[in-house]
Amino acid sequence: MVIKAPEGTRDLLPNEALFWERFKRTAADVFGRCGYVLIDTPIMEQTELFVRGIGEATDVVSKEMFTAISGENLKTLLEGGSIKAKSRLSLRPEGTAGVVRAVVQHDLVPLGAPPAKLMYAGPMFRAERPQKGRQRQFNQIGIECLGADDPAVDAEAIIMCMRFFEAVGIPRADMRLLLNSMGCEACRPAYRELVRSYMQQHAEQLCGTCMTRAEANPLRAFDCKNEACAAVMEDAPKITDHLCDDCRAHYARVKALLDGAGVGYIEDASLVRGLDYYTRTVFEVQVDNGMGSQNAIGGGGRYDKLAEEVGGRPTPGFGFALGYERCVLALQAAGMEFPEAQRCDLFVACVDDTTRTAAFELAQACRDAGFACQMDYQQRSLKSQFKLADKLHARYVAVLGPEELSCGVAKLRNMQSHEEQETLLAEVAARLA
Ligand code: AMP
């Protein structure tokens, strides 16, 4: 039986792997212009980090985390024993917690220092039910800015996120930028109580999950996909009507900066996002392209308390992550195809076996001069070597026969113009340039 990739994972075949590399490079360029630099944290972390950072009651932590366990520890557990807390590991379901942990651990934002602006790219893991646009291993690119609570950080990052999507080719007209403020520990608790009592008044119209949520975290009910629940929650009290003065001023400044930059947004008081750590600004970018509820290509927000949750000193932060696979779906819906993975400047074709060694040496000399060269390894006929060169989109083909070899030349054919010229072997590389 053929063994396939695990459910909810996918291979990035060469053309797509090249596209992913370019995608990351574009991010490094766009984000780099705002001062963001790359950080690379482990794919697994202590489970406790996600429990404390993301929140125990979130779907991501309570249902969707993959545990990583050594064979030895698994055996201990199966035999009814227990393992140390530091051996309880999970594959990262998102990137923020790990980056904030690294910032705290390495003191990347000492007191009085400018904010740390960090970006990351790599796989995340969530044990969700796989479907189009929802995988168990997916790639995210994200940024985190730690050490400043200035609304300019929020606005700069949101604009940067939109610029990135445009730079990779997602038309602005296809994107919707949703914006909200989630308040802070001064104003959110009272608001949460308001929502809870509103939900209790409408208990018979809400689903069981929402009513359970009403206890642990009523704001989660805004995310419920059930139509009846959505209708009820539409008339729920709006957080933006209950922000404290500081949060209202922060939100107003973010909006003013976006307005000034001409970046349009839709205020959506029901945008609460699924993770516990957000305070103040949250945003999400959605596309319309038949992806149904998987239409979010990116999102994030401010998390001013997260560093403390993982044991650091108060360090306000802002971050976002975008989903690579969902961007690909959006781009493919707009007609994008992956680039050709292989570059071929020269294909060296042999007329017969007597010229193989010279062909090998010519290819090598041209590679050493910086050109991508290929040749045949399967004793194909000259005709089928030309077919192969076509398939590889070779710019030039050098034909080497016994006659050419005796004169120290090759017939060099330009595959676009079909011009052919006898060229000294020593001058082939110069001609390619
Ligand atoms: P989140 O960390 O949930 O805010 O996700 C940020 C972005 O990652 C989303 O907007 C999606 O584009 C992407 N994403 C989240 N979960 C998945 C998943 N299971 N499969 C594919 N992409 C995902």
Short mmCIF file of C-alpha atoms and ligand atoms in Angstrom, two decimals:
data_model
loop_
_atom_site.label_atom_id
_atom_site.label_comp_id
_atom_site.label_asym_id
_atom_site.label_seq_id
_atom_site.Cartn_x
_atom_site.Cartn_y
_atom_site.Cartn_z
CA MET A 1 0.00 0.00 0.00
CA VAL A 2 1.24 3.48 -0.86
CA ILE A 3 1.78 5.61 2.22
CA LYS A 4 0.32 9.09 1.80
CA ALA A 5 0.94 12.39 3.63
CA PRO A 6 -1.07 12.61 6.88
CA GLU A 7 -4.62 13.94 6.64
CA GLY A 8 -4.74 17.71 6.72
CA THR A 9 -1.13 18.14 5.56
CA ARG A 10 0.17 18.76 2.07
CA ASP A 11 3.40 18.62 0.13
CA LEU A 12 4.72 21.80 -1.41
CA LEU A 13 5.95 20.36 -4.70
CA PRO A 14 8.91 22.14 -6.36
CA ASN A 15 6.98 24.88 -8.21
CA GLU A 16 5.01 25.71 -5.07
CA ALA A 17 8.07 25.41 -2.83
CA LEU A 18 9.70 28.08 -5.02
CA PHE A 19 6.56 30.21 -4.71
CA TRP A 20 6.63 29.84 -0.90
CA GLU A 21 10.26 31.00 -0.88
CA ARG A 22 9.33 34.08 -2.93
CA PHE A 23 6.31 34.68 -0.71
CA LYS A 24 8.59 34.74 2.35
CA ARG A 25 11.06 36.99 0.56
CA THR A 26 8.30 39.48 -0.28
CA ALA A 27 7.28 39.49 3.39
CA ALA A 28 10.87 40.07 4.50
CA ASP A 29 11.06 42.97 2.06
CA VAL A 30 7.73 44.64 2.93
CA PHE A 31 8.07 44.06 6.68
CA GLY A 32 11.80 44.87 6.61
CA ARG A 33 10.97 48.37 5.39
CA CYS A 34 9.15 48.86 8.71
CA GLY A 35 12.14 47.53 10.65
CA TYR A 36 11.03 43.92 11.20
CA VAL A 37 13.75 41.26 11.38
CA LEU A 38 13.50 37.48 11.27
CA ILE A 39 13.29 35.27 14.36
CA ASP A 40 13.00 31.49 14.29
CA THR A 41 11.64 29.74 17.38
CA PRO A 42 11.12 25.99 17.95
CA ILE A 43 8.16 24.22 16.39
CA MET A 44 7.40 22.68 19.79
CA GLU A 45 7.12 24.43 23.11
CA GLN A 46 6.11 23.46 26.62
CA THR A 47 2.35 22.92 26.59
CA GLU A 48 2.11 25.25 29.58
CA LEU A 49 3.19 28.19 27.40
CA PHE A 50 0.13 27.82 25.17
CA VAL A 51 -2.19 27.11 28.10
CA ARG A 52 -1.08 30.30 29.86
CA GLY A 53 -0.54 32.41 26.76
CA ILE A 54 -3.44 31.53 24.48
CA GLY A 55 -5.89 30.50 27.22
CA GLU A 56 -7.13 27.14 28.44
CA ALA A 57 -10.75 27.79 27.40
CA THR A 58 -9.91 28.58 23.76
CA ASP A 59 -10.70 26.01 21.05
CA VAL A 60 -7.09 26.11 19.93
CA VAL A 61 -5.78 24.98 23.32
CA SER A 62 -8.65 22.85 24.60
CA LYS A 63 -9.27 20.87 21.39
CA GLU A 64 -6.76 21.52 18.66
CA MET A 65 -3.27 21.08 20.03
CA PHE A 66 -1.04 18.23 18.93
CA THR A 67 1.04 16.81 21.74
CA ALA A 68 4.67 16.02 21.02
CA ILE A 69 6.04 13.21 23.10
CA SER A 70 9.18 11.11 23.13
CA GLY A 71 8.76 7.34 22.88
CA GLU A 72 10.12 6.95 26.39
CA ASN A 73 7.68 9.44 27.91
CA LEU A 74 4.79 7.92 25.99
CA LYS A 75 5.66 4.53 27.46
CA THR A 76 5.73 6.04 30.96
CA LEU A 77 2.31 7.60 30.43
CA LEU A 78 0.82 4.42 28.97
CA GLU A 79 2.07 2.52 32.00
CA GLY A 80 0.20 4.98 34.22
CA GLY A 81 3.23 6.99 35.28
CA SER A 82 3.61 10.74 35.08
CA ILE A 83 6.13 12.94 33.28
CA LYS A 84 7.69 16.26 34.30
CA ALA A 85 5.88 19.47 33.36
CA LYS A 86 8.81 20.52 31.17
CA SER A 87 8.42 17.28 29.16
CA ARG A 88 4.83 18.10 28.28
CA LEU A 89 5.31 19.50 24.82
CA SER A 90 2.94 20.65 22.11
CA LEU A 91 3.44 21.49 18.47
CA ARG A 92 2.88 25.23 18.14
CA PRO A 93 -0.67 26.09 17.05
CA GLU A 94 0.35 29.70 16.38
CA GLY A 95 3.51 31.78 16.48
CA THR A 96 2.91 34.59 18.95
CA ALA A 97 3.31 32.66 22.22
CA GLY A 98 6.71 31.27 21.17
CA VAL A 99 8.03 34.64 20.02
CA VAL A 100 6.88 36.36 23.22
CA ARG A 101 8.49 33.53 25.21
CA ALA A 102 11.76 34.11 23.33
CA VAL A 103 11.57 37.88 23.91
CA VAL A 104 11.12 37.33 27.64
CA GLN A 105 13.72 34.55 27.88
CA HIS A 106 16.44 36.53 26.06
CA ASP A 107 15.36 39.94 27.37
CA LEU A 108 15.07 41.33 23.86
CA VAL A 109 13.26 44.43 25.15
CA PRO A 110 15.30 45.68 28.13
CA LEU A 111 13.74 48.56 30.08
CA GLY A 112 13.96 51.78 28.08
CA ALA A 113 14.86 49.99 24.84
CA PRO A 114 13.04 50.63 21.57
CA PRO A 115 10.46 47.98 20.65
CA ALA A 116 11.57 44.63 19.25
CA LYS A 117 10.11 44.16 15.77
CA LEU A 118 10.20 40.50 14.84
CA MET A 119 8.85 38.41 11.98
CA TYR A 120 8.57 34.67 11.51
CA ALA A 121 7.51 32.18 8.87
CA GLY A 122 6.83 28.50 9.21
CA PRO A 123 4.43 25.68 9.93
CA MET A 124 1.73 25.72 12.62
CA PHE A 125 -0.27 22.70 13.76
CA ARG A 126 -3.93 22.45 14.75
CA ALA A 127 -5.95 19.28 15.05
CA GLU A 128 -8.92 20.72 13.18
CA ARG A 129 -11.25 18.82 10.86
CA PRO A 130 -9.49 19.24 7.51
CA GLN A 131 -11.35 20.92 4.68
CA LYS A 132 -10.57 23.36 1.89
CA GLY A 133 -8.51 26.18 3.44
CA ARG A 134 -8.30 24.40 6.79
CA GLN A 135 -5.38 22.11 7.43
CA ARG A 136 -3.72 20.44 10.34
CA GLN A 137 -0.31 21.66 9.30
CA PHE A 138 -0.34 25.04 7.59
CA ASN A 139 2.16 27.82 7.06
CA GLN A 140 1.93 31.23 8.60
CA ILE A 141 3.95 34.38 8.24
CA GLY A 142 3.61 36.70 11.17
CA ILE A 143 5.05 39.71 12.94
CA GLU A 144 5.24 40.75 16.57
CA CYS A 145 6.16 44.20 17.86
CA LEU A 146 6.94 44.18 21.58
CA GLY A 147 7.64 47.09 23.86
CA ALA A 148 5.32 49.91 22.72
CA ASP A 149 1.63 50.60 23.23
CA ASP A 150 1.52 53.48 20.73
CA PRO A 151 -1.46 53.16 18.36
CA ALA A 152 1.02 54.00 15.58
CA VAL A 153 2.41 50.47 16.00
CA ASP A 154 -1.06 49.01 15.38
CA ALA A 155 -1.77 51.21 12.35
CA GLU A 156 1.70 50.67 10.86
CA ALA A 157 1.37 46.89 11.17
CA ILE A 158 -2.14 46.80 9.67
CA ILE A 159 -1.05 48.94 6.71
CA MET A 160 2.03 46.73 6.30
CA CYS A 161 -0.18 43.63 6.26
CA MET A 162 -2.39 45.11 3.52
CA ARG A 163 0.68 46.19 1.53
CA PHE A 164 2.01 42.64 1.72
CA PHE A 165 -1.21 41.11 0.39
CA GLU A 166 -1.18 43.61 -2.47
CA ALA A 167 2.52 42.90 -3.14
CA VAL A 168 1.86 39.17 -3.57
CA GLY A 169 -0.96 39.95 -5.98
CA ILE A 170 -4.23 39.81 -4.06
CA PRO A 171 -6.28 42.67 -5.54
CA ARG A 172 -7.24 45.28 -2.92
CA ALA A 173 -10.81 45.20 -4.22
CA ASP A 174 -11.06 41.51 -3.25
CA MET A 175 -10.09 42.17 0.37
CA ARG A 176 -12.10 43.35 3.33
CA LEU A 177 -10.30 44.78 6.35
CA LEU A 178 -12.36 44.35 9.52
CA LEU A 179 -11.44 46.37 12.60
CA ASN A 180 -12.52 46.41 16.22
CA SER A 181 -11.29 47.22 19.70
CA MET A 182 -11.64 44.63 22.45
CA GLY A 183 -11.03 47.01 25.33
CA CYS A 184 -8.69 46.30 28.20
CA GLU A 185 -8.83 44.89 31.71
CA ALA A 186 -10.40 48.18 32.87
CA CYS A 187 -13.43 48.09 30.55
CA ARG A 188 -13.76 44.53 29.26
CA PRO A 189 -14.90 42.73 32.46
CA ALA A 190 -17.98 44.98 32.78
CA TYR A 191 -18.70 44.56 29.08
CA ARG A 192 -18.31 40.79 29.36
CA GLU A 193 -20.94 40.78 32.13
CA LEU A 194 -23.29 42.80 29.91
CA VAL A 195 -22.93 40.22 27.13
CA ARG A 196 -23.39 37.35 29.59
CA SER A 197 -26.65 38.78 30.93
CA TYR A 198 -27.82 39.57 27.37
CA MET A 199 -27.13 35.92 26.45
CA GLN A 200 -29.00 34.69 29.49
CA GLN A 201 -32.01 36.76 28.42
CA HIS A 202 -31.86 35.01 25.02
CA ALA A 203 -30.89 31.59 26.31
CA GLU A 204 -33.66 29.72 24.49
CA GLN A 205 -32.51 31.07 21.10
CA LEU A 206 -28.82 30.21 21.60
CA CYS A 207 -27.13 26.85 21.03
CA GLY A 208 -25.79 24.75 23.90
CA THR A 209 -22.17 25.54 23.04
CA CYS A 210 -22.88 29.27 23.25
CA MET A 211 -24.57 28.85 26.61
CA THR A 212 -21.54 26.96 27.90
CA ARG A 213 -19.42 29.78 26.48
CA ALA A 214 -21.61 32.28 28.33
CA GLU A 215 -19.99 30.97 31.50
CA ALA A 216 -16.31 30.71 30.57
CA ASN A 217 -16.00 33.43 27.92
CA PRO A 218 -19.24 34.90 26.57
CA LEU A 219 -17.47 36.94 23.86
CA ARG A 220 -16.70 33.67 22.07
CA ALA A 221 -20.41 33.51 21.16
CA PHE A 222 -19.75 36.21 18.55
CA ASP A 223 -17.74 33.58 16.62
CA CYS A 224 -20.57 30.99 16.57
CA LYS A 225 -21.36 29.87 13.01
CA ASN A 226 -24.94 28.88 13.96
CA GLU A 227 -27.33 31.26 12.12
CA ALA A 228 -29.77 31.63 15.03
CA CYS A 229 -26.90 32.50 17.39
CA ALA A 230 -25.46 34.97 14.88
CA ALA A 231 -28.86 36.69 14.63
CA VAL A 232 -29.11 36.99 18.43
CA MET A 233 -25.53 38.19 18.82
CA GLU A 234 -26.01 40.85 16.17
CA ASP A 235 -28.14 42.80 18.64
CA ALA A 236 -25.86 42.14 21.62
CA PRO A 237 -24.23 45.14 23.36
CA LYS A 238 -21.30 46.44 21.31
CA ILE A 239 -17.86 46.67 22.92
CA THR A 240 -17.16 49.96 21.14
CA ASP A 241 -20.04 51.53 23.10
CA HIS A 242 -18.43 50.44 26.36
CA LEU A 243 -14.73 51.27 25.97
CA CYS A 244 -12.94 53.19 28.71
CA ASP A 245 -11.53 56.61 27.79
CA ASP A 246 -8.00 55.29 27.16
CA CYS A 247 -9.21 52.47 24.91
CA ARG A 248 -11.54 54.82 23.04
CA ALA A 249 -8.68 57.27 22.43
CA HIS A 250 -6.38 54.44 21.31
CA TYR A 251 -8.97 53.10 18.88
CA ALA A 252 -9.70 56.59 17.51
CA ARG A 253 -5.99 57.19 16.86
CA VAL A 254 -5.58 53.85 15.03
CA LYS A 255 -8.54 54.72 12.81
CA ALA A 256 -7.24 58.24 12.17
CA LEU A 257 -3.86 56.87 11.07
CA LEU A 258 -5.50 54.32 8.75
CA ASP A 259 -7.73 57.08 7.35
CA GLY A 260 -4.68 59.26 6.79
CA ALA A 261 -2.99 56.43 4.89
CA GLY A 262 -6.10 55.91 2.78
CA VAL A 263 -6.49 52.34 4.04
CA GLY A 264 -10.22 51.60 4.12
CA TYR A 265 -11.68 49.36 6.84
CA ILE A 266 -15.02 48.15 8.13
CA GLU A 267 -15.70 48.50 11.82
CA ASP A 268 -17.08 45.21 13.07
CA ALA A 269 -18.04 45.11 16.75
CA SER A 270 -18.53 41.34 16.55
CA LEU A 271 -14.88 40.71 15.64
CA VAL A 272 -13.46 39.15 18.80
CA ARG A 273 -10.98 36.59 17.37
CA GLY A 274 -10.51 33.17 18.90
CA LEU A 275 -7.57 33.68 21.25
CA ASP A 276 -7.74 35.02 24.81
CA TYR A 277 -4.75 37.33 24.76
CA TYR A 278 -6.06 40.23 22.69
CA THR A 279 -6.56 43.70 24.19
CA ARG A 280 -7.65 46.84 22.33
CA THR A 281 -7.11 46.70 18.53
CA VAL A 282 -8.05 43.54 16.64
CA PHE A 283 -8.31 43.15 12.88
CA GLU A 284 -8.95 40.52 10.27
CA VAL A 285 -8.55 40.48 6.49
CA GLN A 286 -11.11 38.49 4.54
CA VAL A 287 -11.55 37.64 0.88
CA ASP A 288 -14.60 36.59 -1.13
CA ASN A 289 -13.68 33.65 -3.24
CA GLY A 290 -15.88 30.77 -2.34
CA MET A 291 -13.81 29.74 0.69
CA GLY A 292 -16.89 29.95 2.91
CA SER A 293 -16.06 30.39 6.55
CA GLN A 294 -12.35 29.86 5.78
CA ASN A 295 -12.24 33.31 4.18
CA ALA A 296 -9.82 34.93 6.65
CA ILE A 297 -6.39 35.28 5.07
CA GLY A 298 -4.86 37.01 8.08
CA GLY A 299 -5.51 38.79 11.30
CA GLY A 300 -4.15 39.81 14.64
CA GLY A 301 -4.19 42.51 17.23
CA ARG A 302 -2.77 43.98 20.39
CA TYR A 303 -1.83 41.86 23.40
CA ASP A 304 -0.63 44.10 26.20
CA LYS A 305 -0.76 41.42 28.94
CA LEU A 306 0.71 38.40 27.20
CA ALA A 307 4.34 38.93 28.24
CA GLU A 308 3.26 38.98 31.89
CA GLU A 309 1.21 35.81 31.38
CA VAL A 310 4.37 33.98 30.35
CA GLY A 311 6.41 35.38 33.24
CA GLY A 312 7.92 38.54 31.76
CA ARG A 313 7.72 42.15 32.86
CA PRO A 314 4.86 44.26 31.45
CA THR A 315 5.63 44.53 27.73
CA PRO A 316 2.81 45.69 25.46
CA GLY A 317 2.67 43.96 22.09
CA PHE A 318 0.99 43.87 18.73
CA GLY A 319 1.10 41.10 16.15
CA PHE A 320 -0.59 39.43 13.24
CA ALA A 321 -0.32 36.23 11.26
CA LEU A 322 -1.39 35.46 7.74
CA GLY A 323 -2.18 32.06 6.35
CA TYR A 324 -0.04 31.11 3.36
CA GLU A 325 -2.37 28.37 2.05
CA ARG A 326 -5.41 30.65 2.16
CA CYS A 327 -3.49 33.32 0.25
CA VAL A 328 -2.66 30.70 -2.37
CA LEU A 329 -6.36 29.81 -2.68
CA ALA A 330 -7.20 33.51 -3.10
CA LEU A 331 -4.45 33.95 -5.69
CA GLN A 332 -5.43 30.81 -7.60
CA ALA A 333 -9.04 32.05 -7.67
CA ALA A 334 -7.63 35.17 -9.34
CA GLY A 335 -5.84 33.01 -11.97
CA MET A 336 -2.36 32.73 -10.45
CA GLU A 337 -0.16 29.78 -11.42
CA PHE A 338 2.98 28.69 -9.61
CA PRO A 339 6.28 29.74 -11.21
CA GLU A 340 8.54 27.30 -13.04
CA ALA A 341 10.86 25.85 -10.43
CA GLN A 342 13.69 25.12 -12.81
CA ARG A 343 15.86 27.61 -14.64
CA CYS A 344 17.83 26.30 -17.59
CA ASP A 345 20.26 28.55 -19.43
CA LEU A 346 21.87 25.80 -21.44
CA PHE A 347 21.09 22.24 -22.41
CA VAL A 348 24.10 20.33 -23.73
CA ALA A 349 23.01 17.75 -26.30
CA CYS A 350 25.21 14.91 -27.57
CA VAL A 351 25.00 13.57 -31.12
CA ASP A 352 26.47 10.24 -29.98
CA ASP A 353 28.27 8.59 -27.08
CA THR A 354 31.72 9.77 -28.17
CA THR A 355 30.95 13.33 -27.11
CA ARG A 356 29.51 12.60 -23.65
CA THR A 357 32.64 13.44 -21.72
CA ALA A 358 33.11 16.74 -23.58
CA ALA A 359 29.40 17.54 -22.99
CA PHE A 360 29.79 16.80 -19.30
CA GLU A 361 32.82 19.09 -19.13
CA LEU A 362 31.11 21.88 -21.08
CA ALA A 363 28.05 21.78 -18.78
CA GLN A 364 30.31 21.89 -15.74
CA ALA A 365 32.35 24.83 -17.09
CA CYS A 366 29.16 26.81 -17.75
CA ARG A 367 27.79 26.01 -14.26
CA ASP A 368 31.05 27.21 -12.76
CA ALA A 369 30.57 30.44 -14.74
CA GLY A 370 27.17 30.88 -13.03
CA PHE A 371 24.72 29.37 -15.55
CA ALA A 372 22.11 26.68 -15.02
CA CYS A 373 22.99 23.75 -17.29
CA GLN A 374 21.41 20.39 -17.89
CA MET A 375 22.19 17.37 -20.04
CA ASP A 376 20.79 13.96 -20.84
CA TYR A 377 21.65 10.96 -18.66
CA GLN A 378 19.54 8.36 -20.43
CA GLN A 379 21.16 8.00 -23.86
CA ARG A 380 18.23 9.72 -25.59
CA SER A 381 18.26 10.41 -29.31
CA LEU A 382 19.19 13.94 -30.40
CA LYS A 383 15.54 14.61 -31.24
CA SER A 384 14.33 13.65 -27.81
CA GLN A 385 17.16 15.64 -26.18
CA PHE A 386 15.74 18.70 -27.99
CA LYS A 387 12.27 17.82 -26.69
CA LEU A 388 13.67 17.66 -23.18
CA ALA A 389 15.43 21.00 -23.64
CA ASP A 390 12.07 22.49 -24.72
CA LYS A 391 10.38 21.06 -21.66
CA LEU A 392 13.03 22.60 -19.43
CA HIS A 393 12.54 25.96 -21.24
CA ALA A 394 16.28 26.00 -22.02
CA ARG A 395 17.45 29.35 -23.42
CA TYR A 396 20.20 27.71 -25.47
CA VAL A 397 21.07 24.22 -26.66
CA ALA A 398 24.70 23.33 -27.41
CA VAL A 399 24.96 20.40 -29.85
CA LEU A 400 28.16 18.40 -29.66
CA GLY A 401 28.94 15.90 -32.42
CA PRO A 402 32.24 14.20 -33.30
CA GLU A 403 32.85 16.77 -36.05
CA GLU A 404 32.29 19.76 -33.80
CA LEU A 405 34.42 18.18 -31.14
CA SER A 406 37.36 17.70 -33.50
CA CYS A 407 37.28 21.47 -34.22
CA GLY A 408 36.78 22.42 -30.52
CA VAL A 409 33.35 23.98 -31.20
CA ALA A 410 29.64 23.36 -30.44
CA LYS A 411 26.58 24.36 -32.45
CA LEU A 412 24.88 26.83 -30.15
CA ARG A 413 21.19 27.31 -30.83
CA ASN A 414 19.13 30.14 -29.39
CA MET A 415 15.86 28.38 -28.58
CA GLN A 416 13.79 31.52 -28.97
CA SER A 417 15.12 32.92 -32.24
CA HIS A 418 16.23 29.46 -33.50
CA GLU A 419 19.48 31.06 -34.70
CA GLU A 420 22.38 28.63 -34.67
CA GLN A 421 26.05 29.53 -34.52
CA GLU A 422 29.24 27.51 -34.25
CA THR A 423 30.90 28.64 -31.06
CA LEU A 424 34.28 27.75 -29.58
CA LEU A 425 33.72 25.56 -26.51
CA ALA A 426 35.72 28.03 -24.45
CA GLU A 427 33.37 30.82 -25.50
CA VAL A 428 29.99 29.16 -24.86
CA ALA A 429 29.65 30.62 -21.35
CA ALA A 430 30.44 34.13 -22.65
CA ARG A 431 27.71 33.73 -25.29
CA LEU A 432 25.16 32.74 -22.65
CA ALA A 433 25.80 36.01 -20.87
P1 AMP B 1 -5.13 32.75 13.65
O1 AMP B 1 -3.84 32.41 14.31
O2 AMP B 1 -6.22 31.75 13.93
O3 AMP B 1 -5.53 34.15 13.79
O4 AMP B 1 -4.88 32.54 12.10
C1 AMP B 1 -4.20 33.47 11.29
C2 AMP B 1 -4.35 33.04 9.86
O5 AMP B 1 -3.82 31.73 9.67
C3 AMP B 1 -5.81 32.90 9.44
O6 AMP B 1 -6.31 34.13 9.00
C4 AMP B 1 -5.72 31.91 8.33
O7 AMP B 1 -5.37 32.54 7.13
C5 AMP B 1 -4.59 31.01 8.75
N1 AMP B 1 -5.08 29.75 9.37
C6 AMP B 1 -5.52 29.57 10.64
N2 AMP B 1 -5.87 28.29 10.86
C7 AMP B 1 -5.65 27.64 9.69
C8 AMP B 1 -5.81 26.27 9.27
N3 AMP B 1 -6.23 25.32 10.08
N4 AMP B 1 -5.49 25.96 7.98
C9 AMP B 1 -5.03 26.91 7.13
N5 AMP B 1 -4.85 28.20 7.48
C10 AMP B 1 -5.16 28.57 8.74
#
